[in-house]
mmCIF file of C-alpha atoms in Angstrom:
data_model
loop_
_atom_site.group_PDB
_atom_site.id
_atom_site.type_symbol
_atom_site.label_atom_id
_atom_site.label_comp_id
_atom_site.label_asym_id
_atom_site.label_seq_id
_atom_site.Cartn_x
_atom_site.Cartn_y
_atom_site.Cartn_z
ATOM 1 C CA UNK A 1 18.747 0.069 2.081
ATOM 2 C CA UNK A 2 21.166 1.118 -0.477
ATOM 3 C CA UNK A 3 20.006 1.946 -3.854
ATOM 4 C CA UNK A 4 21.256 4.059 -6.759
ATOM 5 C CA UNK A 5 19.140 5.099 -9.580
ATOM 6 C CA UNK A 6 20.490 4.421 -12.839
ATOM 7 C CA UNK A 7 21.804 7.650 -14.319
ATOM 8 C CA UNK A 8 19.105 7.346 -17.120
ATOM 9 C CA UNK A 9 16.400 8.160 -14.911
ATOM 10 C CA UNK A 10 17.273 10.730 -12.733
ATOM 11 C CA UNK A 11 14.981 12.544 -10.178
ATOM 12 C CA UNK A 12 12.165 11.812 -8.381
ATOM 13 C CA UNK A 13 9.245 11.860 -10.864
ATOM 14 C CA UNK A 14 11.420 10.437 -13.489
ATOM 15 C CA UNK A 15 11.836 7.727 -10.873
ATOM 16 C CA UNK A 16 8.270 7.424 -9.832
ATOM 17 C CA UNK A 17 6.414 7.939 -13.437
ATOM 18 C CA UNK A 18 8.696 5.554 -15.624
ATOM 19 C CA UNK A 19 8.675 2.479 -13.123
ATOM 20 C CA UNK A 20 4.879 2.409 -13.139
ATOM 21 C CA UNK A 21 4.271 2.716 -16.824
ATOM 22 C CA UNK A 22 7.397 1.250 -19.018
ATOM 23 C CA UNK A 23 9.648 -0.614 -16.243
ATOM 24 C CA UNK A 24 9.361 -4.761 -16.275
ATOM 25 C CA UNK A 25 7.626 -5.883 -12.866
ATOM 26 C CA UNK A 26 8.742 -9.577 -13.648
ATOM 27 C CA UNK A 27 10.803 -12.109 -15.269
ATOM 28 C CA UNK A 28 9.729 -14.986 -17.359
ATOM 29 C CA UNK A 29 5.717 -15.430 -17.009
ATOM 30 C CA UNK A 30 3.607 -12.958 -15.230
ATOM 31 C CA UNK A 31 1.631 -13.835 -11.853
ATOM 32 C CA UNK A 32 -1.290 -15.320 -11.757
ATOM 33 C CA UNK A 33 -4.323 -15.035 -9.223
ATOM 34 C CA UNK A 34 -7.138 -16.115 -8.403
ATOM 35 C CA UNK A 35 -9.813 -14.068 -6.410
ATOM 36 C CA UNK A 36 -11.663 -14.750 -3.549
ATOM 37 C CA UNK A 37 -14.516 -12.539 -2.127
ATOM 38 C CA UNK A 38 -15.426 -12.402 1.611
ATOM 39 C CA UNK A 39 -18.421 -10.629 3.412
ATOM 40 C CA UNK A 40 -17.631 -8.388 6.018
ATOM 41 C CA UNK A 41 -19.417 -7.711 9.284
ATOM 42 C CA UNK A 42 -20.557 -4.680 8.351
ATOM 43 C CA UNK A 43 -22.960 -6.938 5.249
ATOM 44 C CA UNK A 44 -20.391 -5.209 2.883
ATOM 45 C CA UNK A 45 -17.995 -6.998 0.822
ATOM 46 C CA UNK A 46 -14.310 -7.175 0.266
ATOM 47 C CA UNK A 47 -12.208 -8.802 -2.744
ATOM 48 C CA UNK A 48 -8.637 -10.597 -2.409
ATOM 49 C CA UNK A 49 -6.424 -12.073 -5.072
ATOM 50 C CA UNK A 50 -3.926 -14.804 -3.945
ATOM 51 C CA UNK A 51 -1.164 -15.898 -5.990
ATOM 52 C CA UNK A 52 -1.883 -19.009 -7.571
ATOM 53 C CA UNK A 53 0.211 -21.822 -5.419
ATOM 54 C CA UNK A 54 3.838 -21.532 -6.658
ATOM 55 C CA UNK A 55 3.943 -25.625 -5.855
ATOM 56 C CA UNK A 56 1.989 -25.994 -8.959
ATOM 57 C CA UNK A 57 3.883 -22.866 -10.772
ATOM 58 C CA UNK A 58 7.150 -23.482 -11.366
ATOM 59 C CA UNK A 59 9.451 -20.474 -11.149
ATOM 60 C CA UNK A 60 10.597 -20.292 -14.595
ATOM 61 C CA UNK A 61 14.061 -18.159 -13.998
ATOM 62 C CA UNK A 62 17.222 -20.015 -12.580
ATOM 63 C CA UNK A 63 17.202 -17.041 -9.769
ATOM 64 C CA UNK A 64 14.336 -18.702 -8.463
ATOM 65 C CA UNK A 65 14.749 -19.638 -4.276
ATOM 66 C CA UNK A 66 13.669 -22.611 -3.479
ATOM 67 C CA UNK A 67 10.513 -23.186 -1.161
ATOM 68 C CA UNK A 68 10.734 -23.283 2.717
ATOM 69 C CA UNK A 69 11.214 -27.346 2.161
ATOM 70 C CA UNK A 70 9.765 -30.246 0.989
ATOM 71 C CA UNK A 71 7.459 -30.849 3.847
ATOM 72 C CA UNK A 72 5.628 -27.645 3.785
ATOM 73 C CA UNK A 73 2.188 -27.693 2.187
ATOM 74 C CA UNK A 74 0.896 -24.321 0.803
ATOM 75 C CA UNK A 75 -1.025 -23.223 3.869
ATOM 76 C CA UNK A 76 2.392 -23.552 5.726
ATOM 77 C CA UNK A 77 4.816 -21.742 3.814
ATOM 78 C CA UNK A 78 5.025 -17.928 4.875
ATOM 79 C CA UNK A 79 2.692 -16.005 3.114
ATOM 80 C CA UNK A 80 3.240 -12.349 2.498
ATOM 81 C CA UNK A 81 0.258 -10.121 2.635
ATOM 82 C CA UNK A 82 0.114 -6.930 0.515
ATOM 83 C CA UNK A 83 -1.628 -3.913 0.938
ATOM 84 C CA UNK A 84 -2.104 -1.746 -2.051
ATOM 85 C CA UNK A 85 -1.859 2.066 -2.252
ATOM 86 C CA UNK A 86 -4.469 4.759 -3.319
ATOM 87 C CA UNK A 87 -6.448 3.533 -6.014
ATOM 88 C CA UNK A 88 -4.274 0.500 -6.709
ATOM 89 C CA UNK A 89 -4.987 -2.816 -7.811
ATOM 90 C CA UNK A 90 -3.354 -5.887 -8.963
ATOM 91 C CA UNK A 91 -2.444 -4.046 -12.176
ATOM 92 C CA UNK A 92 -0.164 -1.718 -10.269
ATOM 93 C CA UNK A 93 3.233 -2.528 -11.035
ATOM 94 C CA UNK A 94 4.388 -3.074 -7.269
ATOM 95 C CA UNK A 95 1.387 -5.419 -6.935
ATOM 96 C CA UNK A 96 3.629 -7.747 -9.627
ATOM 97 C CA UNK A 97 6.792 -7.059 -8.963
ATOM 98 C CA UNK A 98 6.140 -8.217 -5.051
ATOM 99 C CA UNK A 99 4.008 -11.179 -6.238
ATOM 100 C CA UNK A 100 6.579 -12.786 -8.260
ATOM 101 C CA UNK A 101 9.272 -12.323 -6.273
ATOM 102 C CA UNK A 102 6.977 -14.153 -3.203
ATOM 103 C CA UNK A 103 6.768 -16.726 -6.039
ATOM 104 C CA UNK A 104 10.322 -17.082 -6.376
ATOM 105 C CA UNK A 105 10.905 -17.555 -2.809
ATOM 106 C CA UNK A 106 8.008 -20.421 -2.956
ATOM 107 C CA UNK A 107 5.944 -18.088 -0.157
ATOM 108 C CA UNK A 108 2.092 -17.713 -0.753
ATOM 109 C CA UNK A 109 0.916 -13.788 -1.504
ATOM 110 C CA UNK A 110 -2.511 -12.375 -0.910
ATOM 111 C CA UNK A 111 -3.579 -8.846 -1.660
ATOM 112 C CA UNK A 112 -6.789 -7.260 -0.397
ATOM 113 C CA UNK A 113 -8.239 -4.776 -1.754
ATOM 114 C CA UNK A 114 -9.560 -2.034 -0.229
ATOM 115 C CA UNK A 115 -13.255 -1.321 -0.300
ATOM 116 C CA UNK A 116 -14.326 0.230 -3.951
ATOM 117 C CA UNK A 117 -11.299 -0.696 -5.698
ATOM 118 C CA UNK A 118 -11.779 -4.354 -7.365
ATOM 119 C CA UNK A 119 -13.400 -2.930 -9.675
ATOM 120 C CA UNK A 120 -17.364 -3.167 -8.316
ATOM 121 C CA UNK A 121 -18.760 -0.523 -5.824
ATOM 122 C CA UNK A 122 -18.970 -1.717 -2.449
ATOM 123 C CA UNK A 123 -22.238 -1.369 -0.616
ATOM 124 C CA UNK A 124 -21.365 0.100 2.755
ATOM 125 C CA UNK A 125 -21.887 3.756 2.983
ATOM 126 C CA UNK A 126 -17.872 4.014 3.276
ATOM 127 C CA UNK A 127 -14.830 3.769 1.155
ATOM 128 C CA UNK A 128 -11.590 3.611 2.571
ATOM 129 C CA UNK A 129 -8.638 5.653 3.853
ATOM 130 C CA UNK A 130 -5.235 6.139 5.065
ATOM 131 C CA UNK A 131 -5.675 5.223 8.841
ATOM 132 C CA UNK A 132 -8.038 2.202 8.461
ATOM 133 C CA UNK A 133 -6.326 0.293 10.742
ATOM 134 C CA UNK A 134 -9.629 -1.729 12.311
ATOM 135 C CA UNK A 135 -10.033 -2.686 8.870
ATOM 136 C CA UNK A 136 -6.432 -3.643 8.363
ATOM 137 C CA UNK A 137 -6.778 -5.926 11.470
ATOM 138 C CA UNK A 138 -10.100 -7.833 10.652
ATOM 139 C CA UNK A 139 -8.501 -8.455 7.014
ATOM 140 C CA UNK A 140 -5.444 -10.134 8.950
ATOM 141 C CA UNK A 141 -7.470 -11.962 10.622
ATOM 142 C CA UNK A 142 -8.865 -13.452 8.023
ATOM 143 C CA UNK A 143 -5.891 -14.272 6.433
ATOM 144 C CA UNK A 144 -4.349 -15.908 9.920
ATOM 145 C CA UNK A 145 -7.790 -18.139 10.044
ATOM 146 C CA UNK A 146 -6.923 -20.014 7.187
ATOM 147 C CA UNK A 147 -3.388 -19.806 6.970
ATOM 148 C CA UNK A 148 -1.003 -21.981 9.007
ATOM 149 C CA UNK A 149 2.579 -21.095 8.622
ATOM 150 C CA UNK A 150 3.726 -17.491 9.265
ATOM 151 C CA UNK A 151 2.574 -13.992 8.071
ATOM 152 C CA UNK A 152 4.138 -10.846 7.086
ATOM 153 C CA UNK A 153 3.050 -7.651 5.617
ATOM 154 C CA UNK A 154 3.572 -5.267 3.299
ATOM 155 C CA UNK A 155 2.102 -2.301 3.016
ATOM 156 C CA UNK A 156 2.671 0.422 -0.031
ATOM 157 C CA UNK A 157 1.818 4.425 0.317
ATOM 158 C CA UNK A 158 -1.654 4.710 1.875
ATOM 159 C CA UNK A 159 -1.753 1.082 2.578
ATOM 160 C CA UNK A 160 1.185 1.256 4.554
ATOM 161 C CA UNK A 161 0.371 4.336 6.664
ATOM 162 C CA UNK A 162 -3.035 2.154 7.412
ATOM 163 C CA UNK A 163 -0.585 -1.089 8.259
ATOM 164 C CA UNK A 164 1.584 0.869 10.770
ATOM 165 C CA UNK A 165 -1.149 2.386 12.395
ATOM 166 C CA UNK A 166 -2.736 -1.337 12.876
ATOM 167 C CA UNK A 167 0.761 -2.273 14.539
ATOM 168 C CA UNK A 168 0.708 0.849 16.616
ATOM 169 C CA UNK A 169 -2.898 -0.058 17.674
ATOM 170 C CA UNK A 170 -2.606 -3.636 18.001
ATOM 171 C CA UNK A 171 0.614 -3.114 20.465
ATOM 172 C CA UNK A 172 2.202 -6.226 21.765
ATOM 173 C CA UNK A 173 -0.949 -8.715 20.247
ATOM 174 C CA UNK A 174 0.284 -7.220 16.724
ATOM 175 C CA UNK A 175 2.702 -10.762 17.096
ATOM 176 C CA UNK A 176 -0.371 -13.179 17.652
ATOM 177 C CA UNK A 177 -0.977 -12.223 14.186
ATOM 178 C CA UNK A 178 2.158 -11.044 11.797
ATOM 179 C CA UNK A 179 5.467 -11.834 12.313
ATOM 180 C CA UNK A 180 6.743 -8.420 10.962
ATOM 181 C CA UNK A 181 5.650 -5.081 8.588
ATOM 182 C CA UNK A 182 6.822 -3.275 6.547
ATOM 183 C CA UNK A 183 5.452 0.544 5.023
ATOM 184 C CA UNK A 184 6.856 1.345 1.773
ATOM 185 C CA UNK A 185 7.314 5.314 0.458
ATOM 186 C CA UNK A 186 3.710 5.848 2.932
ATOM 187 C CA UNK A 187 2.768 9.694 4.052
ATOM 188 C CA UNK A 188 3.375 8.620 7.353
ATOM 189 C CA UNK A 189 2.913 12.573 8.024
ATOM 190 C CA UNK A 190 -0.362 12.829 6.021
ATOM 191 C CA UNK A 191 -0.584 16.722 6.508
ATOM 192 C CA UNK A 192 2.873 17.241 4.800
ATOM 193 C CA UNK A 193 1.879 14.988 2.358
ATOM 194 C CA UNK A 194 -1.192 15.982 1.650
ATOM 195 C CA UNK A 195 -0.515 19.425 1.157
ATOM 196 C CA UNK A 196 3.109 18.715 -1.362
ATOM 197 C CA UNK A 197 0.407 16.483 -3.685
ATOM 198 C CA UNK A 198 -1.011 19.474 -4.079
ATOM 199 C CA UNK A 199 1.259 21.734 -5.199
ATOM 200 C CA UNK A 200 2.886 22.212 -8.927
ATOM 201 C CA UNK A 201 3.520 19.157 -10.951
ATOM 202 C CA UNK A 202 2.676 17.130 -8.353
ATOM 203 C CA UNK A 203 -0.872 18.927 -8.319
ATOM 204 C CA UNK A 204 -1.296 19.087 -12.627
ATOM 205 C CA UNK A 205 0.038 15.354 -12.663
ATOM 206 C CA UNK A 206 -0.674 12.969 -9.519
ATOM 207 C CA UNK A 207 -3.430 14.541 -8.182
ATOM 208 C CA UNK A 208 -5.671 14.942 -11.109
ATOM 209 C CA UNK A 209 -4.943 11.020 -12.069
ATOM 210 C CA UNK A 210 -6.069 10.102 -8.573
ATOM 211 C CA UNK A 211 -9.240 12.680 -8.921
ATOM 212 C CA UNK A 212 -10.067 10.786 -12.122
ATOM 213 C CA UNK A 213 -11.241 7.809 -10.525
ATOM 214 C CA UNK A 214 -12.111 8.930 -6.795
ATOM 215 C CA UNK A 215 -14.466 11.355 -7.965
ATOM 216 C CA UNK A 216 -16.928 9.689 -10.132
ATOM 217 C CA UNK A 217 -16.529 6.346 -7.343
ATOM 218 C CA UNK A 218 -17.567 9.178 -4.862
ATOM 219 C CA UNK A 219 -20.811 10.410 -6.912
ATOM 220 C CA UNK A 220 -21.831 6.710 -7.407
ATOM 221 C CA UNK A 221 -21.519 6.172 -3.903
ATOM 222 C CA UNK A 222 -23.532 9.013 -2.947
ATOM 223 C CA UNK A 223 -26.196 7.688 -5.525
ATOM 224 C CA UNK A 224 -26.162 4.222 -3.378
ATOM 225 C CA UNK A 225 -26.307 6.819 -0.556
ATOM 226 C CA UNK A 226 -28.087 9.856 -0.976
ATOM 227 C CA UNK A 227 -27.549 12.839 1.579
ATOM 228 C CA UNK A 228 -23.578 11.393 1.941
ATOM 229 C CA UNK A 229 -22.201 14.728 1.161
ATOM 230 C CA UNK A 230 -22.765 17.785 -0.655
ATOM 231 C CA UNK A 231 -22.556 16.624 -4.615
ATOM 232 C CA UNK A 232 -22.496 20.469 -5.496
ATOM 233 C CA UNK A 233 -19.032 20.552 -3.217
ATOM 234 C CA UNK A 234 -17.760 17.457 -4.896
ATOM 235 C CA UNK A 235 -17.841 18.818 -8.739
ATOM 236 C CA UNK A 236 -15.762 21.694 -7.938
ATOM 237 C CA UNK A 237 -13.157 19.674 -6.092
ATOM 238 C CA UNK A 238 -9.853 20.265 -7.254
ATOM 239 C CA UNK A 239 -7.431 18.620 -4.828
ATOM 240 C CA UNK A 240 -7.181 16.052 -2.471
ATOM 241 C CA UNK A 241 -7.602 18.200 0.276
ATOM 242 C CA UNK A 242 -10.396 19.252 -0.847
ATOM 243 C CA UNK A 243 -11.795 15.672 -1.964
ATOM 244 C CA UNK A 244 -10.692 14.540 1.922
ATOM 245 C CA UNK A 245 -12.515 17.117 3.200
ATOM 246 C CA UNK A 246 -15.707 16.839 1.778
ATOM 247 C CA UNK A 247 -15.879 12.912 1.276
ATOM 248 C CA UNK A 248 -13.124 10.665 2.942
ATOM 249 C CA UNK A 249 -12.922 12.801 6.311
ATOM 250 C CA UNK A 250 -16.112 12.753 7.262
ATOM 251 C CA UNK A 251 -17.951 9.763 5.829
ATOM 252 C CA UNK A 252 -15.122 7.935 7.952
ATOM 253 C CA UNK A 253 -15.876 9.693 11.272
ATOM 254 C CA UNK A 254 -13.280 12.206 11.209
ATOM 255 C CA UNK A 255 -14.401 16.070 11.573
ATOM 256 C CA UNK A 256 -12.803 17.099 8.866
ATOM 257 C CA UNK A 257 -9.798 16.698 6.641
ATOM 258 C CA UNK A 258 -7.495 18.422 8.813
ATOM 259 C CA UNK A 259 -8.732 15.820 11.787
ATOM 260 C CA UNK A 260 -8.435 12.821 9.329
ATOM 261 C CA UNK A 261 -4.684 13.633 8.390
ATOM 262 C CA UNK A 262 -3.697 14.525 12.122
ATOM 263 C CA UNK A 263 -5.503 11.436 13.288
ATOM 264 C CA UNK A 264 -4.552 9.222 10.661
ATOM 265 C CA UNK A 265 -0.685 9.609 10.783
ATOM 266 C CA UNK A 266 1.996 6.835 11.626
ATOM 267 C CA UNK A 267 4.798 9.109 12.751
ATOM 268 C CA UNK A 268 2.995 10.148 16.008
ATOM 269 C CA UNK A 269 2.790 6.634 17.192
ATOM 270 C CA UNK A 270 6.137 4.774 15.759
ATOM 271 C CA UNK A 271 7.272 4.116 18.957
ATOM 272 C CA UNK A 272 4.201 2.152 19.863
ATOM 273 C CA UNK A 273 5.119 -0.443 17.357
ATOM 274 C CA UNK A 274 6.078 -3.924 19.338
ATOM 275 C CA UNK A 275 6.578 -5.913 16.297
ATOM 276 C CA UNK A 276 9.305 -5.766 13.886
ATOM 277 C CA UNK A 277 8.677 -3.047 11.030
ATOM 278 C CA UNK A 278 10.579 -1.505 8.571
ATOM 279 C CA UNK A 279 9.904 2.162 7.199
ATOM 280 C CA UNK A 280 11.008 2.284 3.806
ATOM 281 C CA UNK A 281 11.354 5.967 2.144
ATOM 282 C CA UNK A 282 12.767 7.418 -0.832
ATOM 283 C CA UNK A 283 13.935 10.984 -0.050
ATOM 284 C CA UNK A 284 12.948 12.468 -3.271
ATOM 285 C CA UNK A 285 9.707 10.885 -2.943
ATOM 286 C CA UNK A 286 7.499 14.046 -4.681
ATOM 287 C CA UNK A 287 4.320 12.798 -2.456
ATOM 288 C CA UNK A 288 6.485 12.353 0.710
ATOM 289 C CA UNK A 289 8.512 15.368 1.576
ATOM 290 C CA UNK A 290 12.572 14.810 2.956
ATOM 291 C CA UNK A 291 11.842 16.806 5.850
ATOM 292 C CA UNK A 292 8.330 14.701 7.151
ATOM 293 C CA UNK A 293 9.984 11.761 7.406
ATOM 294 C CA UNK A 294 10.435 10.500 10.752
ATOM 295 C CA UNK A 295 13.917 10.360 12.472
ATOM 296 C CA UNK A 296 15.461 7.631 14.861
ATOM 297 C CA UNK A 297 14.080 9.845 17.888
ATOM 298 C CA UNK A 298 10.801 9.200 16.622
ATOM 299 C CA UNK A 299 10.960 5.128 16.878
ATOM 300 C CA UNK A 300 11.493 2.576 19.180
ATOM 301 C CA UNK A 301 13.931 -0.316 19.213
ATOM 302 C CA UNK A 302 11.793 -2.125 16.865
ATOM 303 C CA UNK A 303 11.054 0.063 13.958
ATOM 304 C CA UNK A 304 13.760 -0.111 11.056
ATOM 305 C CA UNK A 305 14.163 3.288 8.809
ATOM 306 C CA UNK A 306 15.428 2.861 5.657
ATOM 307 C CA UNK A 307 15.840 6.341 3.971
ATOM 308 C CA UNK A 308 17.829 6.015 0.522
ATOM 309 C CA UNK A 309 18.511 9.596 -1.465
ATOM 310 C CA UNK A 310 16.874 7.962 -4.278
ATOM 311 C CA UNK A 311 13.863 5.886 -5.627
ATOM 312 C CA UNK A 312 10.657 8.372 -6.359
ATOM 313 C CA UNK A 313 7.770 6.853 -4.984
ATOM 314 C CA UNK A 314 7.452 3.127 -5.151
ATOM 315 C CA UNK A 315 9.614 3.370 -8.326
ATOM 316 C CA UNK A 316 13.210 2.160 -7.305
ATOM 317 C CA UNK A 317 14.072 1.513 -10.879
ATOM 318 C CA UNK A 318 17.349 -0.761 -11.741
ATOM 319 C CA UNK A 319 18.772 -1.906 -14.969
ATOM 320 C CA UNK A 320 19.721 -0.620 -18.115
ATOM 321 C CA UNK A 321 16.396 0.832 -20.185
ATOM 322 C CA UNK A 322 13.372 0.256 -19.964
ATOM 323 C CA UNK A 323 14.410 -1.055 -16.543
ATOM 324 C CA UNK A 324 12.930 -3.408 -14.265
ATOM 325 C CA UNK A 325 11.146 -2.328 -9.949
ATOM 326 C CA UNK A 326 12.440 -6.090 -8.804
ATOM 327 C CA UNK A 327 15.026 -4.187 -6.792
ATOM 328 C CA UNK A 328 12.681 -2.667 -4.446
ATOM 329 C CA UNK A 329 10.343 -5.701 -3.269
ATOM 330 C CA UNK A 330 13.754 -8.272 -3.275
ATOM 331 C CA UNK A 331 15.653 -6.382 -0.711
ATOM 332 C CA UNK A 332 12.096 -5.226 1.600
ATOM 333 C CA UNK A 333 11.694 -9.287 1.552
ATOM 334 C CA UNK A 334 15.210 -10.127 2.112
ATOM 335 C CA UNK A 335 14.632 -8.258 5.238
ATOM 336 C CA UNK A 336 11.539 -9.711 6.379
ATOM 337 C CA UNK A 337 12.396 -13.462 5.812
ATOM 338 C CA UNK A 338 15.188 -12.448 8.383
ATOM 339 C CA UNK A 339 12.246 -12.360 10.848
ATOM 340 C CA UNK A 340 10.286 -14.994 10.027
#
């Protein structure tokens, strides 16, 4: 991918910070969803919004691609499946930006959301994390079940790491499912990560605005749950390590957070991947570090690495001010429609 910031917004938390607050995610009308809520085998629950049909939402810019043709009905266009980041939602300004341009090329959009954030507490005595891969794949499923034409995926950050580790998993039945993934700025090294989110700005800023809502979700779980964790640990959390450790780690089955992160990680297993995926990463990413990114000796023939100098995470602004983060999501689905 090549990409140049605009020389307004230079660096990487300029590039990540602006995008999701003041950046337009659209043009003309915003998105529109409806939600759907489906019960999971576990007697939990699970929330997805689909993009109203484009068929009866007229793009409203002349940009606008037209739909895979007349004859297909809106369970056979492609329909691109997106799978937020940490404590995202379909507020988050990727969320948008990919919906509408999935509008524009007349392709159905779904979004899942991962358990705890649709705004209601799940039930299950669980949450979810960065390698949920098993519950990537039953969520796919779900999605192929009712959906005739073809499927690709998107995932962003944590919801990306999660998506590549389904296609590692999955192997060569990934293509019964998906025609093609793609990861977008994800800690595919979550030790790396983990530990730079930490650290500085990164640690006053980003951390403490995830901590903000993961904590209190945490202490209401543990109220559905009593004897989850240690609630005296969890008040004097300070850090995602920390948080990982005591909650996400082990409620998930992992030992601890060091064995959640090494577990957890895409990079091991890139070369495992039998479908066609693309690894998007901004190298001034502040969550992602330059030098955990995975190189071409890490993949195999069909993993795509896209590695621009620029972008922050997710950000990828464009335009003159206050910008726009259509950039991004057009050229990640230029790629994919290249493999439906």
């Amino acid at each position: 991918m090549q990409y140049q910031a605009p020389p307004w917004l230079p660096g990487g938390h300029a590039q990540t910070i602006w995008p999701a607050l003041f950046a337009r995610r659209y043009e003309g009308s915003p998105p529109q969803f409806r939600r759907e809520r489906w019960q999971t085998p576990d007697g939990d629950f699970v929330d997805v919004e689909h993009l109203i049909d484009p068929a009866t939402t007229p793009a409203t810019t002349p940009t606008a691609a037209p739909s895979t043709g007349p004859a297909a009905t809106p369970a056979e266009r492609p329909l691109l499946v997106l799978f937020h980041g940490l404590e995202g939602s379909v507020e988050s300004q990727y969320v948008q930006a990919f919906a509408a341009v999935a509008q524009q090329r007349g392709w159905a959009f779904a979004m899942p959301y991962f358990r705890g954030c649709s705004g209601e507490l799940n039930l299950a005595p669980r949450a979810y994390h960065s390698g949920d891969y098993t519950e990537i794949g039953w969520m796919l499923e779900q999605l192929r079940a009712s959906h005739r034409g073809p499927i690709i995926a998107v995932g962003i950050s944590l919801g990306g790491n999660a998506l590549l580790r389904w296609a590692q998993e999955a192997g060569d039945s990934a293509a019964q499912t998906v025609k093609a993934v793609c990861s977008v700025c994800s800690p595919v090294d979550l030790t790396a990560a983990g530990h730079a989110i930490g650290k500085g700005f990164n640690g006053l800023v980003y951390t403490r605005m995830f901590l903000r809502t993961m904590m209190p979700k945490a202490m209401s779980k543990l109220k559905q749950h009593p004897g989850l964790f240690d609630a005296e640990r969890m008040r004097r959390v300070r850090n995602l390590y920390e948080f990982d450790n005591i909650f996400t780690g082990p409620v998930h089955g992992f030992r601890d957070v060091d064995d959640y992160w090494l577990r957890a990680s895409a990079k091991p297993h890139l070369a495992r991947i039998r479908i066609p995926a693309l690894v998007l990463n901004a190298r001034n990413d502040p969550f992602v570090p330059a030098h955990s990114l995975p190189e071409q000796s890490h993949v195999g023939a069909h993993v795509t690495l896209w590695q621009p100098r620029e972008g922050g995470h997710v950000g990828f602004p464009s335009g003159r001010p206050p910008g726009h983060v259509r950039t991004m999501p057009q050229r990640v689905t230029d790629w994919l429609a290249t493999r439906l």
